PDB file of C-alpha atoms in Angstrom:
ATOM      1  CA  MET A   1      28.555  -5.182 -14.206  1.00 39.00           C
ATOM      2  CA  PRO A   2      25.250  -6.814 -15.209  1.00 42.00           C
ATOM      3  CA  PHE A   3      24.770  -9.144 -12.224  1.00 40.00           C
ATOM      4  CA  PRO A   4      24.421  -6.499  -9.461  1.00 44.00           C
ATOM      5  CA  PHE A   5      22.201  -4.467 -11.810  1.00 42.00           C
ATOM      6  CA  HIS A   6      19.682  -7.303 -12.082  1.00 47.00           C
ATOM      7  CA  ILE A   7      19.786  -7.933  -8.339  1.00 50.00           C
ATOM      8  CA  ASN A   8      18.922  -4.251  -7.735  1.00 75.00           C
ATOM      9  CA  ILE A   9      15.975  -4.458 -10.112  1.00 83.00           C
ATOM     10  CA  LEU A  10      14.704  -7.623  -8.423  1.00 85.00           C
ATOM     11  CA  ASP A  11      15.125  -5.988  -5.015  1.00 85.00           C
ATOM     12  CA  LEU A  12      13.089  -2.914  -6.035  1.00 88.00           C
ATOM     13  CA  LEU A  13      10.488  -5.116  -7.706  1.00 91.00           C
ATOM     14  CA  LEU A  14       9.920  -7.168  -4.543  1.00 91.00           C
ATOM     15  CA  LYS A  15       9.847  -4.035  -2.393  1.00 90.00           C
ATOM     16  CA  GLY A  16       7.264  -2.566  -4.763  1.00 92.00           C
ATOM     17  CA  VAL A  17       5.095  -5.683  -4.462  1.00 94.00           C
ATOM     18  CA  ALA A  18       5.232  -5.449  -0.655  1.00 91.00           C
ATOM     19  CA  ILE A  19       4.350  -1.739  -0.733  1.00 92.00           C
ATOM     20  CA  GLY A  20       1.479  -2.350  -3.159  1.00 93.00           C
ATOM     21  CA  ILE A  21      -0.019  -4.997  -0.895  1.00 92.00           C
ATOM     22  CA  LEU A  22       0.397  -2.963   2.303  1.00 89.00           C
ATOM     23  CA  VAL A  23      -1.153   0.143   0.728  1.00 91.00           C
ATOM     24  CA  SER A  24      -4.141  -1.792  -0.636  1.00 90.00           C
ATOM     25  CA  ALA A  25      -4.804  -4.168   2.256  1.00 86.00           C
ATOM     26  CA  PRO A  26      -6.347  -1.807   4.867  1.00 82.00           C
ATOM     27  CA  MET A  27     -10.128  -2.028   4.521  1.00 77.00           C
ATOM     28  CA  GLY A  28     -11.027   1.605   3.995  1.00 80.00           C
ATOM     29  CA  PRO A  29     -14.077   2.775   2.026  1.00 82.00           C
ATOM     30  CA  VAL A  30     -12.834   1.373  -1.290  1.00 88.00           C
ATOM     31  CA  GLY A  31     -11.968  -1.962   0.319  1.00 88.00           C
ATOM     32  CA  VAL A  32     -15.467  -2.284   1.719  1.00 87.00           C
ATOM     33  CA  LEU A  33     -16.865  -1.174  -1.638  1.00 89.00           C
ATOM     34  CA  CYS A  34     -14.854  -3.910  -3.345  1.00 90.00           C
ATOM     35  CA  VAL A  35     -16.239  -6.544  -0.958  1.00 89.00           C
ATOM     36  CA  GLN A  36     -19.799  -5.254  -1.356  1.00 88.00           C
ATOM     37  CA  ARG A  37     -19.616  -5.309  -5.123  1.00 90.00           C
ATOM     38  CA  THR A  38     -18.122  -8.785  -5.105  1.00 91.00           C
ATOM     39  CA  LEU A  39     -20.978 -10.048  -2.957  1.00 88.00           C
ATOM     40  CA  ASN A  40     -23.777  -8.107  -4.673  1.00 88.00           C
ATOM     41  CA  LYS A  41     -22.659  -7.895  -8.303  1.00 89.00           C
ATOM     42  CA  GLY A  42     -20.068 -10.603  -8.826  1.00 90.00           C
ATOM     43  CA  ARG A  43     -16.343 -11.150  -8.501  1.00 91.00           C
ATOM     44  CA  TRP A  44     -15.254  -9.202 -11.586  1.00 93.00           C
ATOM     45  CA  PHE A  45     -17.171  -6.115 -10.518  1.00 94.00           C
ATOM     46  CA  GLY A  46     -15.266  -6.302  -7.255  1.00 93.00           C
ATOM     47  CA  PHE A  47     -11.971  -6.808  -9.065  1.00 95.00           C
ATOM     48  CA  VAL A  48     -12.388  -3.796 -11.372  1.00 96.00           C
ATOM     49  CA  THR A  49     -13.178  -1.796  -8.242  1.00 95.00           C
ATOM     50  CA  GLY A  50      -9.744  -2.818  -7.009  1.00 95.00           C
ATOM     51  CA  ILE A  51      -8.230  -1.835 -10.352  1.00 96.00           C
ATOM     52  CA  GLY A  52      -9.667   1.661  -9.964  1.00 95.00           C
ATOM     53  CA  ALA A  53      -8.111   1.914  -6.507  1.00 94.00           C
ATOM     54  CA  CYS A  54      -4.836   0.583  -7.911  1.00 95.00           C
ATOM     55  CA  VAL A  55      -4.691   3.349 -10.546  1.00 95.00           C
ATOM     56  CA  SER A  56      -5.219   5.989  -7.864  1.00 94.00           C
ATOM     57  CA  ASP A  57      -2.572   4.449  -5.599  1.00 93.00           C
ATOM     58  CA  PHE A  58      -0.121   4.356  -8.505  1.00 94.00           C
ATOM     59  CA  ILE A  59      -0.607   8.069  -9.170  1.00 94.00           C
ATOM     60  CA  TYR A  60      -0.034   8.840  -5.494  1.00 93.00           C
ATOM     61  CA  ALA A  61       3.034   6.575  -5.519  1.00 93.00           C
ATOM     62  CA  LEU A  62       4.508   8.587  -8.397  1.00 92.00           C
ATOM     63  CA  ILE A  63       3.770  11.856  -6.576  1.00 91.00           C
ATOM     64  CA  THR A  64       5.327  10.515  -3.378  1.00 89.00           C
ATOM     65  CA  GLY A  65       8.392   9.200  -5.188  1.00 88.00           C
ATOM     66  CA  LEU A  66       8.881  12.456  -7.044  1.00 85.00           C
ATOM     67  CA  GLY A  67       8.651  14.471  -3.846  1.00 82.00           C
ATOM     68  CA  MET A  68      10.982  12.210  -1.881  1.00 80.00           C
ATOM     69  CA  SER A  69      13.568  12.161  -4.661  1.00 74.00           C
ATOM     70  CA  PHE A  70      14.087  15.907  -4.111  1.00 71.00           C
ATOM     71  CA  VAL A  71      15.141  15.346  -0.486  1.00 64.00           C
ATOM     72  CA  MET A  72      17.273  12.239  -0.980  1.00 62.00           C
ATOM     73  CA  ASP A  73      20.441  14.355  -0.710  1.00 55.00           C
ATOM     74  CA  PHE A  74      19.721  14.746   3.000  1.00 57.00           C
ATOM     75  CA  ILE A  75      19.576  10.979   3.453  1.00 58.00           C
ATOM     76  CA  SER A  76      23.274  10.674   2.579  1.00 59.00           C
ATOM     77  CA  ASN A  77      23.853  12.157   6.039  1.00 60.00           C
ATOM     78  CA  SER A  78      23.548   9.483   8.762  1.00 65.00           C
ATOM     79  CA  HIS A  79      21.774  11.897  11.117  1.00 69.00           C
ATOM     80  CA  TYR A  80      19.023  12.602   8.594  1.00 69.00           C
ATOM     81  CA  ARG A  81      18.726   8.902   7.747  1.00 69.00           C
ATOM     82  CA  TYR A  82      18.207   8.202  11.440  1.00 73.00           C
ATOM     83  CA  ILE A  83      15.496  10.869  11.754  1.00 76.00           C
ATOM     84  CA  LEU A  84      13.762   9.650   8.597  1.00 75.00           C
ATOM     85  CA  GLN A  85      13.733   6.050   9.791  1.00 76.00           C
ATOM     86  CA  ILE A  86      12.367   6.992  13.221  1.00 82.00           C
ATOM     87  CA  SER A  87       9.691   9.232  11.693  1.00 81.00           C
ATOM     88  CA  ALA A  88       8.642   6.561   9.190  1.00 80.00           C
ATOM     89  CA  SER A  89       8.341   3.952  11.956  1.00 82.00           C
ATOM     90  CA  ILE A  90       6.147   6.259  14.045  1.00 85.00           C
ATOM     91  CA  VAL A  91       3.916   7.125  11.062  1.00 83.00           C
ATOM     92  CA  LEU A  92       3.438   3.446  10.227  1.00 85.00           C
ATOM     93  CA  MET A  93       2.747   2.574  13.861  1.00 87.00           C
ATOM     94  CA  ILE A  94       0.049   5.247  14.070  1.00 87.00           C
ATOM     95  CA  PHE A  95      -1.464   3.996  10.837  1.00 85.00           C
ATOM     96  CA  GLY A  96      -1.387   0.392  12.099  1.00 85.00           C
ATOM     97  CA  ILE A  97      -3.115   1.345  15.346  1.00 88.00           C
ATOM     98  CA  TYR A  98      -5.735   3.338  13.438  1.00 83.00           C
ATOM     99  CA  SER A  99      -6.354   0.422  11.072  1.00 81.00           C
ATOM    100  CA  PHE A 100      -6.621  -2.038  13.973  1.00 83.00           C
ATOM    101  CA  ARG A 101      -9.104   0.103  15.897  1.00 82.00           C
ATOM    102  CA  SER A 102     -11.206   1.418  13.015  1.00 79.00           C
ATOM    103  CA  ASN A 103     -14.542   0.098  11.844  1.00 74.00           C
ATOM    104  CA  PRO A 104     -14.734   0.907   8.110  1.00 69.00           C
ATOM    105  CA  MET A 105     -18.414  -0.073   7.923  1.00 65.00           C
ATOM    106  CA  LYS A 106     -19.539   3.007   9.870  1.00 65.00           C
ATOM    107  CA  LYS A 107     -19.036   5.458   6.997  1.00 54.00           C
ATOM    108  CA  VAL A 108     -19.895   3.251   4.051  1.00 54.00           C
ATOM    109  CA  HIS A 109     -23.177   3.265   2.172  1.00 53.00           C
ATOM    110  CA  VAL A 110     -24.676  -0.077   1.253  1.00 52.00           C
ATOM    111  CA  SER A 111     -24.376  -0.865  -2.444  1.00 53.00           C
ATOM    112  CA  ASN A 112     -27.527  -0.974  -4.496  1.00 53.00           C
ATOM    113  CA  ARG A 113     -28.217  -4.576  -5.480  1.00 54.00           C
ATOM    114  CA  GLY A 114     -30.594  -3.562  -8.259  1.00 55.00           C
ATOM    115  CA  THR A 115     -28.159  -1.827 -10.608  1.00 67.00           C
ATOM    116  CA  LYS A 116     -24.765  -3.219 -11.526  1.00 71.00           C
ATOM    117  CA  GLY A 117     -23.553  -0.546 -13.906  1.00 77.00           C
ATOM    118  CA  SER A 118     -20.742  -1.251 -16.350  1.00 86.00           C
ATOM    119  CA  LEU A 119     -17.318  -2.540 -15.383  1.00 89.00           C
ATOM    120  CA  ILE A 120     -15.788   0.773 -16.486  1.00 93.00           C
ATOM    121  CA  HIS A 121     -18.245   2.722 -14.322  1.00 92.00           C
ATOM    122  CA  ASN A 122     -17.383   0.582 -11.292  1.00 93.00           C
ATOM    123  CA  CYS A 123     -13.686   1.098 -11.951  1.00 94.00           C
ATOM    124  CA  ILE A 124     -13.988   4.876 -12.317  1.00 94.00           C
ATOM    125  CA  THR A 125     -16.077   5.317  -9.174  1.00 92.00           C
ATOM    126  CA  ALA A 126     -13.546   3.308  -7.162  1.00 92.00           C
ATOM    127  CA  PHE A 127     -10.753   5.471  -8.572  1.00 94.00           C
ATOM    128  CA  LEU A 128     -12.569   8.632  -7.478  1.00 93.00           C
ATOM    129  CA  VAL A 129     -13.234   7.255  -3.994  1.00 89.00           C
ATOM    130  CA  THR A 130      -9.560   6.379  -3.522  1.00 89.00           C
ATOM    131  CA  PHE A 131      -8.186   9.526  -5.145  1.00 90.00           C
ATOM    132  CA  SER A 132     -10.290  11.673  -2.818  1.00 87.00           C
ATOM    133  CA  ASN A 133      -8.105  10.536   0.100  1.00 82.00           C
ATOM    134  CA  PRO A 134      -4.668  12.199  -0.303  1.00 80.00           C
ATOM    135  CA  LEU A 135      -3.675  11.021   3.195  1.00 79.00           C
ATOM    136  CA  ILE A 136      -2.522   7.853   1.449  1.00 85.00           C
ATOM    137  CA  ILE A 137       0.627   9.825   0.645  1.00 85.00           C
ATOM    138  CA  MET A 138       1.557   9.766   4.351  1.00 83.00           C
ATOM    139  CA  LEU A 139       1.371   5.975   4.379  1.00 85.00           C
ATOM    140  CA  MET A 140       3.417   5.750   1.185  1.00 88.00           C
ATOM    141  CA  MET A 141       6.071   8.090   2.550  1.00 85.00           C
ATOM    142  CA  GLY A 142       6.443   5.855   5.596  1.00 83.00           C
ATOM    143  CA  LEU A 143       6.631   2.693   3.491  1.00 86.00           C
ATOM    144  CA  PHE A 144       9.032   4.234   0.968  1.00 86.00           C
ATOM    145  CA  ALA A 145      11.348   5.249   3.808  1.00 81.00           C
ATOM    146  CA  GLN A 146      11.088   1.893   5.574  1.00 79.00           C
ATOM    147  CA  PHE A 147      11.894  -0.061   2.431  1.00 81.00           C
ATOM    148  CA  ALA A 148      14.536   2.427   1.175  1.00 77.00           C
ATOM    149  CA  PHE A 149      12.489   2.437  -2.009  1.00 84.00           C
ATOM    150  CA  ILE A 150      13.635   5.692  -3.616  1.00 80.00           C
ATOM    151  CA  ILE A 151      16.856   5.475  -5.617  1.00 80.00           C
ATOM    152  CA  PRO A 152      17.409   8.715  -7.570  1.00 75.00           C
ATOM    153  CA  ASN A 153      19.138   8.572 -10.955  1.00 76.00           C
ATOM    154  CA  HIS A 154      18.351   4.860 -11.367  1.00 78.00           C
ATOM    155  CA  PRO A 155      15.306   4.917 -13.699  1.00 81.00           C
ATOM    156  CA  ALA A 156      15.390   1.215 -14.629  1.00 82.00           C
ATOM    157  CA  GLU A 157      15.300   0.082 -11.002  1.00 82.00           C
ATOM    158  CA  MET A 158      12.608   2.616 -10.112  1.00 88.00           C
ATOM    159  CA  CYS A 159      10.450   1.533 -13.061  1.00 90.00           C
ATOM    160  CA  ALA A 160      10.686  -2.031 -11.795  1.00 90.00           C
ATOM    161  CA  GLY A 161       9.732  -0.835  -8.329  1.00 92.00           C
ATOM    162  CA  TYR A 162       6.642   0.999  -9.546  1.00 94.00           C
ATOM    163  CA  ILE A 163       5.650  -2.018 -11.639  1.00 95.00           C
ATOM    164  CA  GLY A 164       5.978  -4.019  -8.431  1.00 95.00           C
ATOM    165  CA  ILE A 165       3.592  -1.638  -6.652  1.00 95.00           C
ATOM    166  CA  ILE A 166       0.993  -2.165  -9.376  1.00 95.00           C
ATOM    167  CA  GLY A 167       1.575  -5.926  -9.260  1.00 95.00           C
ATOM    168  CA  GLY A 168       1.284  -6.067  -5.471  1.00 95.00           C
ATOM    169  CA  ALA A 169      -1.937  -4.060  -5.470  1.00 95.00           C
ATOM    170  CA  MET A 170      -3.459  -6.173  -8.243  1.00 96.00           C
ATOM    171  CA  LEU A 171      -2.417  -9.337  -6.429  1.00 96.00           C
ATOM    172  CA  TRP A 172      -4.179  -8.148  -3.278  1.00 95.00           C
ATOM    173  CA  TRP A 173      -7.425  -7.205  -5.039  1.00 95.00           C
ATOM    174  CA  TYR A 174      -7.453 -10.414  -7.076  1.00 95.00           C
ATOM    175  CA  GLY A 175      -6.877 -12.520  -3.966  1.00 93.00           C
ATOM    176  CA  LEU A 176      -9.439 -10.607  -1.904  1.00 92.00           C
ATOM    177  CA  THR A 177     -12.207 -10.907  -4.502  1.00 93.00           C
ATOM    178  CA  TRP A 178     -11.378 -14.582  -5.044  1.00 93.00           C
ATOM    179  CA  LEU A 179     -11.606 -15.274  -1.301  1.00 90.00           C
ATOM    180  CA  VAL A 180     -14.812 -13.288  -0.792  1.00 89.00           C
ATOM    181  CA  ASP A 181     -16.405 -15.001  -3.798  1.00 89.00           C
ATOM    182  CA  LYS A 182     -15.469 -18.448  -2.472  1.00 89.00           C
ATOM    183  CA  ILE A 183     -16.830 -17.859   1.028  1.00 86.00           C
ATOM    184  CA  ARG A 184     -19.635 -15.449   0.154  1.00 81.00           C
ATOM    185  CA  ALA A 185     -22.121 -17.560   2.111  1.00 78.00           C
ATOM    186  CA  VAL A 186     -20.343 -16.892   5.418  1.00 78.00           C
ATOM    187  CA  PHE A 187     -18.523 -13.602   4.716  1.00 76.00           C
ATOM    188  CA  ASP A 188     -20.034 -10.610   6.533  1.00 73.00           C
ATOM    189  CA  THR A 189     -18.988  -7.325   8.129  1.00 72.00           C
ATOM    190  CA  ASN A 190     -17.057  -9.231  10.792  1.00 79.00           C
ATOM    191  CA  GLY A 191     -14.783 -10.547   8.043  1.00 79.00           C
ATOM    192  CA  ILE A 192     -13.989  -6.992   6.965  1.00 79.00           C
ATOM    193  CA  GLN A 193     -13.086  -5.999  10.515  1.00 81.00           C
ATOM    194  CA  ILE A 194     -10.931  -9.113  10.934  1.00 84.00           C
ATOM    195  CA  ILE A 195      -8.950  -8.200   7.805  1.00 83.00           C
ATOM    196  CA  ASN A 196      -8.442  -4.696   9.183  1.00 82.00           C
ATOM    197  CA  LYS A 197      -7.184  -6.009  12.520  1.00 86.00           C
ATOM    198  CA  VAL A 198      -4.805  -8.478  10.866  1.00 87.00           C
ATOM    199  CA  VAL A 199      -3.384  -5.808   8.551  1.00 84.00           C
ATOM    200  CA  GLY A 200      -3.121  -3.317  11.410  1.00 85.00           C
ATOM    201  CA  SER A 201      -1.308  -5.877  13.570  1.00 89.00           C
ATOM    202  CA  ILE A 202       1.200  -6.646  10.805  1.00 87.00           C
ATOM    203  CA  VAL A 203       1.960  -2.948  10.273  1.00 85.00           C
ATOM    204  CA  ILE A 204       2.294  -2.329  14.039  1.00 88.00           C
ATOM    205  CA  VAL A 205       4.683  -5.256  14.519  1.00 88.00           C
ATOM    206  CA  MET A 206       6.744  -4.253  11.475  1.00 83.00           C
ATOM    207  CA  SER A 207       7.015  -0.642  12.631  1.00 84.00           C
ATOM    208  CA  ILE A 208       8.002  -1.652  16.177  1.00 87.00           C
ATOM    209  CA  ILE A 209      10.704  -4.012  14.898  1.00 83.00           C
ATOM    210  CA  VAL A 210      12.197  -1.339  12.656  1.00 78.00           C
ATOM    211  CA  LEU A 211      11.871   1.328  15.358  1.00 80.00           C
ATOM    212  CA  ILE A 212      13.743  -0.807  17.914  1.00 83.00           C
ATOM    213  CA  GLY A 213      16.332  -1.750  15.320  1.00 77.00           C
ATOM    214  CA  THR A 214      16.883   1.892  14.429  1.00 74.00           C
ATOM    215  CA  VAL A 215      17.125   3.112  18.033  1.00 75.00           C
ATOM    216  CA  PHE A 216      19.694   0.439  18.885  1.00 75.00           C
ATOM    217  CA  ASN A 217      21.524   0.849  15.576  1.00 68.00           C
ATOM    218  CA  LEU A 218      20.543  -2.617  14.380  1.00 59.00           C
ATOM    219  CA  TYR A 219      18.897  -1.413  11.194  1.00 55.00           C
ATOM    220  CA  THR A 220      19.606   1.661   9.058  1.00 52.00           C
ATOM    221  CA  LEU A 221      18.762   2.871   5.595  1.00 50.00           C
ATOM    222  CA  PRO A 222      21.425   1.810   3.133  1.00 50.00           C
ATOM    223  CA  THR A 223      23.772   4.379   1.680  1.00 48.00           C
ATOM    224  CA  ILE A 224      22.914   5.075  -1.946  1.00 47.00           C
ATOM    225  CA  ASN A 225      25.713   5.356  -4.493  1.00 47.00           C
ATOM    226  CA  TYR A 226      24.734   7.841  -7.178  1.00 43.00           C
TER     227      TYR A 226
END
């Protein structure tokens, strides 16, 4: 029937958008680089920096999805679903605490104001910075499990989901560069740390809610019909 099919695609699309935003939002090295380039070189240099990060995140999302699709048979068992949900909640909570407590400015070099470079160069360097951190897969595994994102043997829905991840990431980088450009006169390193604390708090609260719901059987991964 066509109606449930479209609802499933919309559901995966919205989940993908949420995952794309949550993966991009923590202000790691590439996030700080994006802010620096926006302030020093202009908004579009900051935005293409985000695009480079988005390409890297998309590749890691495909790798994560491919790997998780091989173990989805275990999730049909309620015991394994329970373990997966608990593990994902703990991973996300640890990540949220790390994001809340971290100061991304400590390990970041200040951008050179004298040379802008091309937009392509800025995009490629951001891609390399992001791709050099494979730990992002751990975050994606937690988010994929929390959102029940992987649906094997449903390519149309999964394509929509991955498009959503790209859209969510692009939305975050576009919004961040727009905001930084608008308030560039007052935006400083404290703003970067505030973003990190807000994102970390959201992830912590989300993981605690799902963890409590799972422990008390209030929330479980849905059963997938192949």
